[in-house]
XYZ file of N, CA and C in Angstrom:
774
model
N -59.790 -37.408 -5.285
C -59.260 -38.736 -4.997
C -58.268 -38.644 -3.841
N -58.280 -39.644 -2.965
C -57.493 -39.570 -1.748
C -56.045 -39.982 -1.999
N -55.091 -39.357 -1.308
C -53.684 -39.724 -1.478
C -53.432 -41.137 -0.981
N -52.825 -42.014 -1.820
C -52.617 -43.391 -1.426
C -51.473 -43.572 -0.432
N -50.499 -42.676 -0.422
C -49.381 -42.712 0.511
C -49.030 -41.257 0.826
N -48.272 -41.044 1.884
C -47.992 -39.682 2.329
C -47.395 -38.812 1.228
N -46.469 -39.375 0.448
C -45.793 -38.554 -0.565
C -46.458 -38.626 -1.932
N -47.468 -39.485 -2.089
C -48.188 -39.601 -3.349
C -49.519 -38.864 -3.281
N -49.912 -38.308 -4.405
C -51.255 -37.757 -4.556
C -51.807 -38.255 -5.881
N -53.002 -38.801 -5.848
C -53.643 -39.330 -7.039
C -54.854 -38.465 -7.360
N -54.886 -37.872 -8.551
C -55.991 -36.981 -8.887
C -56.045 -36.791 -10.401
N -57.106 -36.152 -10.850
C -57.175 -35.740 -12.240
C -56.349 -34.464 -12.407
N -55.707 -34.320 -13.547
C -54.944 -33.110 -13.842
C -55.867 -31.904 -13.744
N -55.410 -30.878 -13.037
C -56.253 -29.709 -12.765
C -55.759 -28.433 -13.432
N -54.491 -28.377 -13.733
C -53.889 -27.152 -14.248
C -53.106 -27.443 -15.524
N -52.722 -26.373 -16.203
C -51.882 -26.522 -17.389
C -50.552 -27.173 -17.012
N -50.023 -26.841 -15.832
C -48.760 -27.441 -15.385
C -48.924 -28.945 -15.181
N -50.061 -29.376 -14.624
C -50.319 -30.806 -14.472
C -50.295 -31.507 -15.827
N -50.995 -30.928 -16.806
C -51.058 -31.543 -18.125
C -49.687 -31.582 -18.773
N -48.943 -30.491 -18.670
C -47.602 -30.466 -19.271
C -46.671 -31.464 -18.584
N -46.835 -31.640 -17.284
C -46.009 -32.631 -16.576
C -46.361 -34.045 -17.034
N -47.650 -34.299 -17.283
C -48.063 -35.595 -17.821
C -47.468 -35.801 -19.212
N -47.492 -34.741 -20.024
C -46.910 -34.825 -21.369
C -45.391 -34.974 -21.312
N -44.762 -34.400 -20.302
C -43.316 -34.566 -20.120
C -42.990 -36.022 -19.782
N -43.768 -36.631 -18.882
C -43.548 -38.037 -18.553
C -43.773 -38.903 -19.796
N -44.820 -38.627 -20.535
C -45.088 -39.385 -21.760
C -43.924 -39.252 -22.741
N -43.338 -38.064 -22.830
C -42.185 -37.873 -23.718
C -41.027 -38.763 -23.278
N -40.727 -38.737 -21.974
C -39.582 -39.502 -21.477
C -39.759 -40.997 -21.716
N -41.028 -41.472 -21.634
C -41.279 -42.900 -21.823
C -41.437 -43.255 -23.296
N -42.372 -42.602 -23.977
C -42.718 -43.017 -25.333
C -41.726 -42.543 -26.396
N -41.092 -41.402 -26.173
C -40.169 -40.848 -27.174
C -38.721 -41.160 -26.814
N -38.270 -40.687 -25.638
C -36.863 -40.876 -25.278
C -36.522 -42.346 -25.034
N -37.411 -43.058 -24.349
C -37.128 -44.453 -24.000
C -37.473 -45.424 -25.121
N -38.642 -45.221 -25.760
C -39.137 -46.197 -26.731
C -39.025 -45.735 -28.182
N -38.417 -44.566 -28.400
C -38.118 -44.077 -29.749
C -39.360 -43.762 -30.583
N -40.432 -43.343 -29.923
C -41.628 -42.951 -30.650
C -41.526 -41.524 -31.152
N -42.504 -41.140 -31.984
C -42.560 -39.767 -32.489
C -43.989 -39.504 -32.949
N -44.263 -38.284 -33.326
C -45.597 -37.917 -33.792
C -45.588 -36.481 -34.240
N -46.630 -36.069 -34.989
C -46.632 -34.735 -35.586
C -46.650 -33.604 -34.569
N -47.206 -33.818 -33.365
C -47.273 -32.756 -32.365
C -46.282 -32.952 -31.222
N -45.390 -33.925 -31.350
C -44.366 -34.100 -30.318
C -43.454 -32.877 -30.310
N -43.258 -32.312 -29.121
C -42.438 -31.107 -28.954
C -41.091 -31.525 -28.375
N -40.123 -31.731 -29.269
C -38.807 -32.206 -28.827
C -38.061 -31.127 -28.046
N -38.245 -29.891 -28.413
C -37.522 -28.811 -27.736
C -37.896 -28.747 -26.255
N -39.188 -28.877 -25.964
C -39.657 -28.815 -24.579
C -39.897 -30.183 -23.949
N -39.596 -31.228 -24.703
C -39.740 -32.613 -24.243
C -41.174 -32.894 -23.775
N -42.123 -32.701 -24.711
C -43.533 -32.955 -24.425
C -44.094 -33.876 -25.506
N -44.743 -34.978 -25.086
C -45.444 -35.852 -26.032
C -46.916 -35.497 -25.925
N -47.459 -34.913 -26.969
C -48.830 -34.429 -26.921
C -49.501 -34.642 -28.265
N -50.835 -34.528 -28.268
C -51.564 -34.605 -29.527
C -52.835 -33.774 -29.425
N -53.593 -33.736 -30.510
C -54.780 -32.885 -30.575
C -55.904 -33.386 -29.666
N -55.809 -34.628 -29.182
C -56.861 -35.182 -28.336
C -56.732 -34.748 -26.879
N -55.553 -34.379 -26.454
C -55.297 -34.121 -25.035
C -56.300 -33.172 -24.371
N -56.669 -32.046 -25.003
C -57.580 -31.116 -24.315
C -58.962 -31.693 -24.019
N -59.340 -32.763 -24.701
C -60.690 -33.317 -24.560
C -60.759 -34.451 -23.534
N -59.629 -34.891 -23.038
C -59.553 -36.067 -22.174
C -59.324 -35.670 -20.726
N -59.728 -36.562 -19.800
C -59.263 -36.483 -18.422
C -57.910 -37.159 -18.340
N -57.047 -36.606 -17.498
C -55.716 -37.180 -17.309
C -55.581 -37.534 -15.835
N -55.617 -38.833 -15.552
C -55.429 -39.316 -14.187
C -53.931 -39.343 -13.913
N -53.488 -38.592 -12.909
C -52.050 -38.477 -12.658
C -51.706 -38.929 -11.243
N -50.557 -39.549 -11.132
C -49.971 -39.881 -9.836
C -48.821 -38.914 -9.611
N -48.946 -38.114 -8.558
C -47.970 -37.073 -8.244
C -47.141 -37.511 -7.044
N -45.831 -37.328 -7.152
C -44.947 -37.509 -5.996
C -44.605 -36.112 -5.490
N -45.116 -35.759 -4.323
C -44.944 -34.408 -3.791
C -43.484 -34.071 -3.498
N -42.630 -35.072 -3.433
C -41.216 -34.821 -3.142
C -40.470 -34.293 -4.372
N -41.097 -34.368 -5.539
C -40.436 -33.967 -6.771
C -40.802 -32.528 -7.141
N -40.055 -31.942 -8.070
C -40.138 -30.521 -8.398
C -41.238 -30.237 -9.411
N -42.357 -29.694 -8.933
C -43.461 -29.363 -9.831
C -43.082 -28.232 -10.778
N -42.249 -27.314 -10.325
C -41.836 -26.203 -11.161
C -41.067 -26.653 -12.388
N -40.385 -27.794 -12.256
C -39.632 -28.358 -13.379
C -40.445 -29.390 -14.148
N -41.751 -29.455 -13.869
C -42.669 -30.425 -14.482
C -42.213 -31.854 -14.216
N -41.640 -32.068 -13.040
C -41.064 -33.365 -12.694
C -41.929 -34.135 -11.701
N -43.100 -33.586 -11.355
C -43.860 -34.150 -10.242
C -44.793 -35.296 -10.619
N -45.130 -35.451 -11.891
C -46.030 -36.528 -12.315
C -45.200 -37.771 -12.630
N -45.517 -38.878 -11.919
C -44.734 -40.113 -12.087
C -45.576 -41.240 -12.674
N -46.855 -40.993 -12.894
C -47.721 -41.969 -13.539
C -48.898 -41.262 -14.165
N -49.409 -41.799 -15.268
C -50.507 -41.120 -15.956
C -51.377 -42.127 -16.707
N -52.664 -41.829 -16.786
C -53.633 -42.524 -17.630
C -54.465 -41.447 -18.318
N -54.748 -41.627 -19.608
C -55.611 -40.699 -20.322
C -56.965 -41.370 -20.546
N -58.069 -40.663 -20.199
C -59.391 -41.276 -20.114
C -60.435 -40.479 -20.886
N -61.330 -41.215 -21.585
C -62.422 -40.574 -22.305
C -63.670 -41.450 -22.215
N -64.769 -40.880 -21.693
C -66.030 -41.606 -21.584
C -66.818 -41.549 -22.899
N -67.839 -42.410 -22.983
C -68.713 -42.424 -24.168
C -69.308 -41.054 -24.429
N -69.779 -40.404 -23.348
C -70.457 -39.118 -23.496
C -69.513 -38.065 -24.073
N -68.298 -38.033 -23.567
C -67.345 -37.036 -24.066
C -66.878 -37.377 -25.471
N -66.801 -38.666 -25.782
C -66.445 -39.065 -27.145
C -67.521 -38.644 -28.127
N -68.784 -38.749 -27.693
C -69.886 -38.330 -28.564
C -69.796 -36.843 -28.865
N -69.437 -36.062 -27.858
C -69.289 -34.616 -28.064
C -68.095 -34.312 -28.969
N -67.016 -35.087 -28.780
C -65.810 -34.901 -29.598
C -66.017 -35.430 -31.010
N -66.825 -36.487 -31.116
C -67.095 -37.085 -32.425
C -66.380 -38.387 -32.670
N -65.503 -38.787 -31.721
C -64.738 -40.018 -31.945
C -63.873 -40.336 -30.748
N -63.350 -41.577 -30.747
C -62.302 -41.991 -29.818
C -60.959 -41.990 -30.549
N -59.890 -41.807 -29.801
C -58.547 -41.894 -30.380
C -58.311 -43.273 -31.009
N -58.786 -44.324 -30.340
C -58.524 -45.696 -30.775
C -59.057 -45.973 -32.167
N -60.010 -45.161 -32.643
C -60.587 -45.393 -33.964
C -59.569 -45.225 -35.086
N -58.425 -44.604 -34.810
C -57.353 -44.554 -35.810
C -56.848 -45.954 -36.127
N -56.973 -46.869 -35.153
C -56.369 -48.196 -35.283
C -57.390 -49.333 -35.324
N -58.545 -49.141 -34.687
C -59.515 -50.238 -34.575
C -60.925 -49.776 -34.911
N -61.679 -50.670 -35.542
C -63.093 -50.443 -35.803
C -63.849 -50.756 -34.510
N -64.446 -49.738 -33.912
C -65.106 -49.884 -32.613
C -66.618 -50.037 -32.745
N -67.103 -50.364 -33.941
C -68.539 -50.430 -34.186
C -69.251 -51.320 -33.180
N -68.667 -52.478 -32.890
C -69.358 -53.420 -31.987
C -69.484 -52.852 -30.574
N -68.500 -52.123 -30.127
C -68.613 -51.522 -28.802
C -69.724 -50.478 -28.792
N -69.792 -49.684 -29.854
C -70.840 -48.681 -29.938
C -72.223 -49.301 -29.992
N -72.339 -50.425 -30.700
C -73.630 -51.090 -30.849
C -74.067 -51.797 -29.568
N -73.133 -51.997 -28.638
C -73.469 -52.707 -27.398
C -74.431 -51.894 -26.526
N -74.461 -50.571 -26.726
C -75.315 -49.706 -25.929
C -74.843 -49.545 -24.492
N -73.629 -50.002 -24.195
C -73.120 -49.952 -22.833
C -72.190 -48.759 -22.661
N -71.969 -48.368 -21.419
C -71.147 -47.180 -21.148
C -69.676 -47.551 -21.286
N -68.979 -46.796 -22.116
C -67.604 -47.111 -22.481
C -66.627 -46.126 -21.846
N -65.409 -46.614 -21.633
C -64.311 -45.746 -21.227
C -63.067 -46.161 -21.992
N -62.502 -45.200 -22.716
C -61.251 -45.443 -23.420
C -60.075 -45.107 -22.516
N -59.123 -46.031 -22.441
C -57.893 -45.835 -21.679
C -56.742 -45.675 -22.661
N -55.802 -44.792 -22.348
C -54.662 -44.647 -23.236
C -53.519 -43.900 -22.592
N -52.407 -43.878 -23.308
C -51.205 -43.151 -22.892
C -50.781 -43.495 -21.456
N -50.987 -44.750 -21.079
C -50.620 -45.165 -19.728
C -49.109 -45.346 -19.630
N -48.503 -44.724 -18.630
C -47.072 -44.928 -18.419
C -46.698 -44.559 -16.986
N -45.591 -45.136 -16.554
C -45.051 -44.917 -15.212
C -43.580 -44.563 -15.353
N -43.132 -43.608 -14.555
C -41.720 -43.202 -14.548
C -40.844 -44.418 -14.254
N -39.700 -44.561 -14.940
C -38.848 -45.738 -14.736
C -38.475 -45.991 -13.275
N -38.291 -44.933 -12.493
C -37.894 -45.104 -11.094
C -38.997 -45.693 -10.231
N -40.236 -45.750 -10.747
C -41.383 -46.182 -9.944
C -41.971 -47.499 -10.436
N -41.343 -48.092 -11.426
C -41.838 -49.372 -11.929
C -41.463 -50.501 -10.961
N -42.342 -51.468 -10.870
C -42.081 -52.570 -9.956
C -42.481 -52.257 -8.528
N -42.946 -51.022 -8.294
C -43.396 -50.621 -6.969
C -44.907 -50.529 -6.933
N -45.391 -49.546 -6.203
C -46.839 -49.435 -6.000
C -47.517 -48.464 -6.964
N -46.753 -47.818 -7.843
C -47.315 -46.758 -8.688
C -48.471 -47.264 -9.546
N -48.283 -48.380 -10.257
C -49.346 -48.880 -11.130
C -50.554 -49.301 -10.308
N -50.315 -49.876 -9.136
C -51.410 -50.262 -8.241
C -52.243 -49.035 -7.862
N -51.571 -47.924 -7.523
C -52.295 -46.706 -7.166
C -53.070 -46.151 -8.355
N -52.456 -46.173 -9.533
C -53.165 -45.699 -10.723
C -54.415 -46.538 -10.970
N -54.314 -47.835 -10.791
C -55.454 -48.707 -11.035
C -56.544 -48.476 -9.995
N -56.164 -48.207 -8.770
C -57.184 -47.885 -7.768
C -57.912 -46.594 -8.142
N -57.172 -45.602 -8.622
C -57.804 -44.366 -9.075
C -58.690 -44.605 -10.277
N -58.241 -45.468 -11.174
C -59.049 -45.813 -12.336
C -60.342 -46.500 -11.895
N -60.248 -47.399 -10.921
C -61.438 -48.095 -10.415
C -62.440 -47.097 -9.845
N -61.938 -46.115 -9.105
C -62.823 -45.103 -8.537
C -63.515 -44.309 -9.647
N -62.756 -43.949 -10.672
C -63.297 -43.210 -11.811
C -64.394 -44.024 -12.501
N -64.140 -45.323 -12.701
C -65.079 -46.219 -13.366
C -66.359 -46.374 -12.554
N -66.215 -46.566 -11.248
C -67.389 -46.774 -10.397
C -68.249 -45.518 -10.314
N -67.604 -44.367 -10.202
C -68.363 -43.120 -10.104
C -69.171 -42.854 -11.368
N -68.661 -43.282 -12.515
C -69.316 -42.988 -13.799
C -70.081 -44.189 -14.350
N -70.145 -45.260 -13.573
C -70.886 -46.471 -13.947
C -70.457 -46.996 -15.315
N -69.153 -47.022 -15.542
C -68.591 -47.536 -16.797
C -68.731 -49.057 -16.831
N -69.108 -49.576 -18.006
C -69.306 -51.022 -18.147
C -68.223 -51.700 -18.982
N -67.697 -51.001 -19.965
C -66.674 -51.569 -20.834
C -65.467 -50.645 -20.870
N -64.289 -51.178 -20.567
C -63.037 -50.443 -20.696
C -62.305 -50.969 -21.922
N -61.659 -50.076 -22.651
C -60.901 -50.521 -23.819
C -59.785 -49.524 -24.110
N -58.833 -49.979 -24.897
C -57.745 -49.102 -25.322
C -56.610 -49.930 -25.879
N -55.713 -49.283 -26.612
C -54.587 -50.015 -27.177
C -53.469 -50.125 -26.146
N -52.780 -51.251 -26.199
C -51.565 -51.474 -25.422
C -50.509 -51.973 -26.395
N -49.254 -51.741 -26.061
C -48.214 -51.886 -27.076
C -47.104 -52.856 -26.692
N -46.630 -53.557 -27.721
C -45.362 -54.262 -27.672
C -44.310 -53.324 -28.262
N -43.139 -53.278 -27.680
C -42.072 -52.439 -28.217
C -41.479 -53.082 -29.464
N -41.275 -52.265 -30.492
C -40.707 -52.752 -31.743
C -41.785 -53.112 -32.742
N -41.382 -53.281 -34.005
C -42.345 -53.562 -35.075
C -42.024 -54.863 -35.820
N -41.196 -55.714 -35.224
C -40.833 -56.995 -35.829
C -41.885 -58.036 -35.440
N -42.809 -58.298 -36.352
C -43.920 -59.198 -36.054
C -43.421 -60.612 -35.773
N -42.447 -61.079 -36.537
C -41.961 -62.449 -36.349
C -41.338 -62.637 -34.971
N -40.666 -61.599 -34.476
C -40.047 -61.694 -33.146
C -41.093 -61.812 -32.047
N -42.302 -61.337 -32.327
C -43.376 -61.359 -31.335
C -44.463 -62.362 -31.697
N -44.145 -63.297 -32.583
C -45.147 -64.251 -33.062
C -45.753 -65.060 -31.922
N -44.934 -65.444 -30.944
C -45.449 -66.310 -29.880
C -46.443 -65.577 -28.968
N -46.098 -64.418 -28.395
C -47.093 -63.742 -27.550
C -48.320 -63.290 -28.332
N -48.154 -62.834 -29.565
C -49.319 -62.420 -30.361
C -50.235 -63.613 -30.639
N -49.646 -64.752 -30.946
C -50.446 -65.946 -31.216
C -51.159 -66.423 -29.959
N -50.493 -66.344 -28.810
C -51.144 -66.726 -27.558
C -52.360 -65.838 -27.295
N -52.211 -64.538 -27.509
C -53.336 -63.626 -27.327
C -54.501 -64.020 -28.229
N -54.203 -64.341 -29.480
C -55.267 -64.693 -30.424
C -55.975 -65.976 -30.004
N -55.218 -66.996 -29.646
C -55.813 -68.310 -29.375
C -56.494 -68.393 -28.012
N -55.984 -67.667 -27.015
C -56.482 -67.838 -25.653
C -57.286 -66.642 -25.123
N -57.128 -65.465 -25.714
C -57.707 -64.267 -25.113
C -58.507 -63.414 -26.085
N -58.968 -63.993 -27.184
C -59.739 -63.231 -28.164
C -61.097 -62.853 -27.561
N -61.483 -61.611 -27.748
C -62.739 -61.116 -27.171
C -63.938 -61.875 -27.734
N -64.993 -62.028 -26.940
C -66.214 -62.646 -27.463
C -66.773 -61.808 -28.612
N -67.503 -62.460 -29.502
C -67.978 -61.820 -30.730
C -68.647 -60.460 -30.505
N -69.544 -60.305 -29.510
C -70.222 -59.007 -29.367
C -69.286 -57.842 -29.037
N -68.083 -58.155 -28.541
C -67.135 -57.095 -28.166
C -65.841 -57.171 -28.992
N -65.861 -57.942 -30.060
C -64.617 -58.199 -30.795
C -64.324 -57.087 -31.807
N -63.674 -56.056 -31.325
C -63.217 -55.001 -32.230
C -62.178 -55.588 -33.179
N -61.929 -54.899 -34.268
C -61.022 -55.436 -35.290
C -60.119 -54.317 -35.805
N -58.843 -54.636 -35.967
C -57.913 -53.654 -36.513
C -58.402 -53.177 -37.872
N -58.216 -51.887 -38.152
C -58.697 -51.330 -39.419
C -58.061 -52.078 -40.587
N -58.843 -52.260 -41.640
C -58.465 -53.157 -42.732
C -57.118 -52.810 -43.361
N -56.877 -51.510 -43.548
C -55.656 -51.124 -44.268
C -54.384 -51.356 -43.457
N -54.526 -51.600 -42.156
C -53.346 -51.854 -41.322
C -53.464 -53.165 -40.544
N -54.403 -54.025 -40.950
C -54.657 -55.256 -40.210
C -53.449 -56.195 -40.259
N -52.973 -56.603 -39.087
C -51.897 -57.578 -38.980
C -52.432 -58.796 -38.224
N -52.520 -59.913 -38.908
C -53.049 -61.105 -38.235
C -52.146 -61.509 -37.067
N -52.763 -62.044 -36.026
C -52.015 -62.451 -34.828
C -51.887 -63.965 -34.700
N -52.664 -64.727 -35.465
C -52.552 -66.191 -35.392
C -51.393 -66.663 -36.269
N -50.192 -66.292 -35.840
C -48.987 -66.560 -36.622
C -48.452 -67.965 -36.379
N -48.786 -68.539 -35.227
C -48.376 -69.897 -34.882
C -49.602 -70.699 -34.477
N -49.608 -71.984 -34.793
C -50.664 -72.860 -34.294
C -50.558 -72.934 -32.775
N -51.686 -73.124 -32.115
C -51.689 -73.098 -30.654
C -50.754 -74.140 -30.045
N -50.650 -75.308 -30.682
C -49.798 -76.364 -30.108
C -48.308 -76.099 -30.298
N -47.957 -75.041 -31.001
C -46.543 -74.678 -31.168
C -46.113 -73.569 -30.211
N -47.025 -73.103 -29.375
C -46.723 -71.987 -28.477
C -46.215 -72.505 -27.142
N -45.081 -71.978 -26.706
C -44.594 -72.212 -25.344
C -45.226 -71.131 -24.475
N -46.260 -71.500 -23.706
C -47.049 -70.503 -22.981
C -46.185 -69.691 -22.018
N -45.291 -70.354 -21.298
C -44.447 -69.645 -20.336
C -43.580 -68.611 -21.038
N -42.955 -69.015 -22.129
C -42.093 -68.089 -22.873
C -42.904 -66.944 -23.466
N -44.108 -67.261 -23.963
C -44.964 -66.229 -24.544
C -45.368 -65.201 -23.490
N -45.702 -65.672 -22.289
C -46.103 -64.747 -21.234
C -44.928 -63.887 -20.778
N -43.735 -64.433 -20.776
C -42.548 -63.653 -20.402
C -42.299 -62.525 -21.400
N -42.711 -62.738 -22.645
C -42.519 -61.712 -23.684
C -43.655 -60.696 -23.701
N -44.654 -60.900 -22.844
C -45.832 -60.028 -22.822
C -45.545 -58.800 -21.956
N -45.824 -57.587 -22.417
C -45.659 -56.404 -21.570
C -46.471 -56.513 -20.290
N -45.942 -55.931 -19.216
C -46.570 -56.049 -17.893
C -48.006 -55.541 -17.894
N -48.259 -54.446 -18.611
C -49.608 -53.875 -18.614
C -50.606 -54.838 -19.245
N -50.216 -55.482 -20.336
C -51.108 -56.439 -20.991
C -51.371 -57.618 -20.061
N -50.333 -58.134 -19.417
C -50.528 -59.245 -18.480
C -51.470 -58.855 -17.351
N -51.356 -57.624 -16.878
C -52.223 -57.174 -15.788
C -53.682 -57.185 -16.226
N -53.960 -56.714 -17.445
C -55.336 -56.720 -17.947
C -55.851 -58.153 -18.107
N -55.002 -59.033 -18.590
C -55.431 -60.421 -18.773
C -55.767 -61.064 -17.434
N -54.983 -60.761 -16.398
C -55.257 -61.326 -15.075
C -56.601 -60.843 -14.530
N -57.023 -59.663 -14.943
C -58.306 -59.129 -14.488
C -59.481 -59.629 -15.333
N -59.190 -60.428 -16.340
C -60.258 -60.955 -17.181
C -60.413 -60.243 -18.501
N -59.395 -59.496 -18.920
C -59.465 -58.761 -20.170
C -59.288 -59.643 -21.396
N -59.718 -59.120 -22.542
C -59.597 -59.791 -23.832
C -58.857 -58.867 -24.803
N -58.570 -59.397 -25.990
C -58.005 -58.564 -27.049
C -58.904 -58.621 -28.272
N -58.859 -57.544 -29.053
C -59.566 -57.519 -30.318
C -58.858 -58.369 -31.350
N -59.457 -58.457 -32.520
C -58.890 -59.282 -33.587
C -57.906 -58.464 -34.414
N -56.704 -59.002 -34.551
C -55.687 -58.339 -35.347
C -54.907 -57.311 -34.558
N -53.663 -57.113 -34.961
C -52.786 -56.111 -34.360
C -52.617 -54.961 -35.345
N -52.053 -53.872 -34.824
C -51.827 -52.668 -35.625
C -50.358 -52.284 -35.459
N -49.641 -52.162 -36.553
C -48.226 -51.772 -36.494
C -48.146 -50.255 -36.576
N -47.665 -49.657 -35.487
C -47.548 -48.205 -35.398
C -46.088 -47.832 -35.615
N -45.755 -47.517 -36.859
C -44.354 -47.228 -37.191
C -43.879 -45.935 -36.538
N -44.768 -44.941 -36.397
C -44.369 -43.668 -35.789
C -43.934 -43.876 -34.348
N -44.642 -44.738 -33.623
C -44.316 -44.964 -32.221
C -43.473 -46.215 -32.007
N -43.076 -46.880 -33.104
C -42.196 -48.042 -33.012
C -42.804 -49.130 -32.126
N -44.098 -49.425 -32.364
C -44.798 -50.419 -31.553
C -45.694 -51.296 -32.416
N -46.051 -52.436 -31.851
C -47.150 -53.249 -32.367
C -48.241 -53.182 -31.315
N -49.421 -52.700 -31.715
C -50.509 -52.449 -30.775
C -51.572 -53.544 -30.843
N -52.128 -53.857 -29.690
C -53.319 -54.698 -29.613
C -54.367 -53.895 -28.867
N -55.632 -54.212 -29.121
C -56.718 -53.512 -28.440
C -57.245 -54.389 -27.318
N -57.128 -53.907 -26.102
C -57.613 -54.610 -24.929
C -59.047 -54.186 -24.635
N -59.874 -55.140 -24.268
C -61.273 -54.889 -23.947
C -61.593 -55.596 -22.635
N -62.219 -54.881 -21.711
C -62.585 -55.487 -20.445
C -64.033 -55.167 -20.108
N -64.809 -56.217 -19.864
C -66.201 -56.091 -19.448
C -66.218 -56.172 -17.924
N -66.534 -55.068 -17.266
C -66.442 -55.055 -15.799
C -67.413 -56.051 -15.164
N -68.487 -56.395 -15.849
C -69.452 -57.350 -15.300
C -68.924 -58.779 -15.327
N -67.894 -59.036 -16.152
C -67.374 -60.394 -16.305
C -66.115 -60.660 -15.481
N -65.642 -59.651 -14.772
C -64.454 -59.856 -13.942
C -64.773 -60.861 -12.839
N -63.829 -61.781 -12.558
C -64.098 -62.725 -11.481
C -64.035 -62.005 -10.136
N -64.625 -62.636 -9.131
C -64.797 -61.974 -7.831
C -63.464 -61.564 -7.208
N -62.447 -62.421 -7.332
C -61.141 -62.106 -6.739
C -60.527 -60.893 -7.413
N -60.589 -60.867 -8.742
C -60.040 -59.736 -9.483
C -60.818 -58.469 -9.192
N -62.148 -58.585 -9.121
C -62.975 -57.411 -8.850
C -62.621 -56.807 -7.487
N -62.447 -57.651 -6.481
C -62.119 -57.158 -5.144
C -60.774 -56.447 -5.142
N -59.802 -57.008 -5.860
C -58.482 -56.385 -5.907
C -58.531 -55.066 -6.658
N -59.293 -55.052 -7.741
C -59.373 -53.878 -8.608
C -60.116 -52.722 -7.934
N -61.182 -53.053 -7.193
C -62.026 -51.994 -6.642
C -61.836 -51.782 -5.150
N -60.945 -52.527 -4.538
C -60.736 -52.449 -3.093
C -62.075 -52.626 -2.335
N -62.893 -53.551 -2.872
C -64.141 -53.904 -2.197
C -65.271 -52.928 -2.408
N -65.134 -51.948 -3.339
C -66.175 -50.938 -3.493
C -67.254 -51.319 -4.497
N -67.041 -52.394 -5.248
C -68.070 -52.719 -6.225
C -67.895 -54.112 -6.753
């Protein structure tokens, strides 16, 4: 993948140091910043990792000006798994939270997205744009048709997030053939408010930037949310059909390549 700016390099993780730097960034965001935890989180070395990492591609944004020796060079990351690799592994990570049967039955080529994060110093700049361009290249090269993955609201207070969750349910619910559903034992309904009680502007302001970005590209959400107490989040499953993206969004997403 080509460097988007002189000091940035966008590529798949190639070495153990690349992967550890991605896990270090994930630790700083998901654990130190958002108070998450997990059975394989390495607090001593400040690494957020799990048993799935070795099986996934890790799309990383590297700032060459930063210290790779200190694992400080990765400033953005996406974790990616195609249908083919999931079949070899036996599952997707998202299956812990959502029933993906309908996606599997679609017969279309899938890509799971996860563990997306950007270093705090690079938010609001071009980092996410560069990651998305790299993601678009990855998708086009592998002829991926459906993208999906969980995205999170910070905190586990459902009532505090009733408005944005209800807006997602009423306005952005995935069509039936792609409507994944939160696993029954952890299903949290999202239609907490009637649609006419939602202040759309206020609800969108409460929406995480990543979720808003997917919605602008034509993304949907699955039915029901999942409360992840270990990571101190409320998760929704985002689903995007690349064939249904509008022309303007497609051009922005793919830089005219597809």
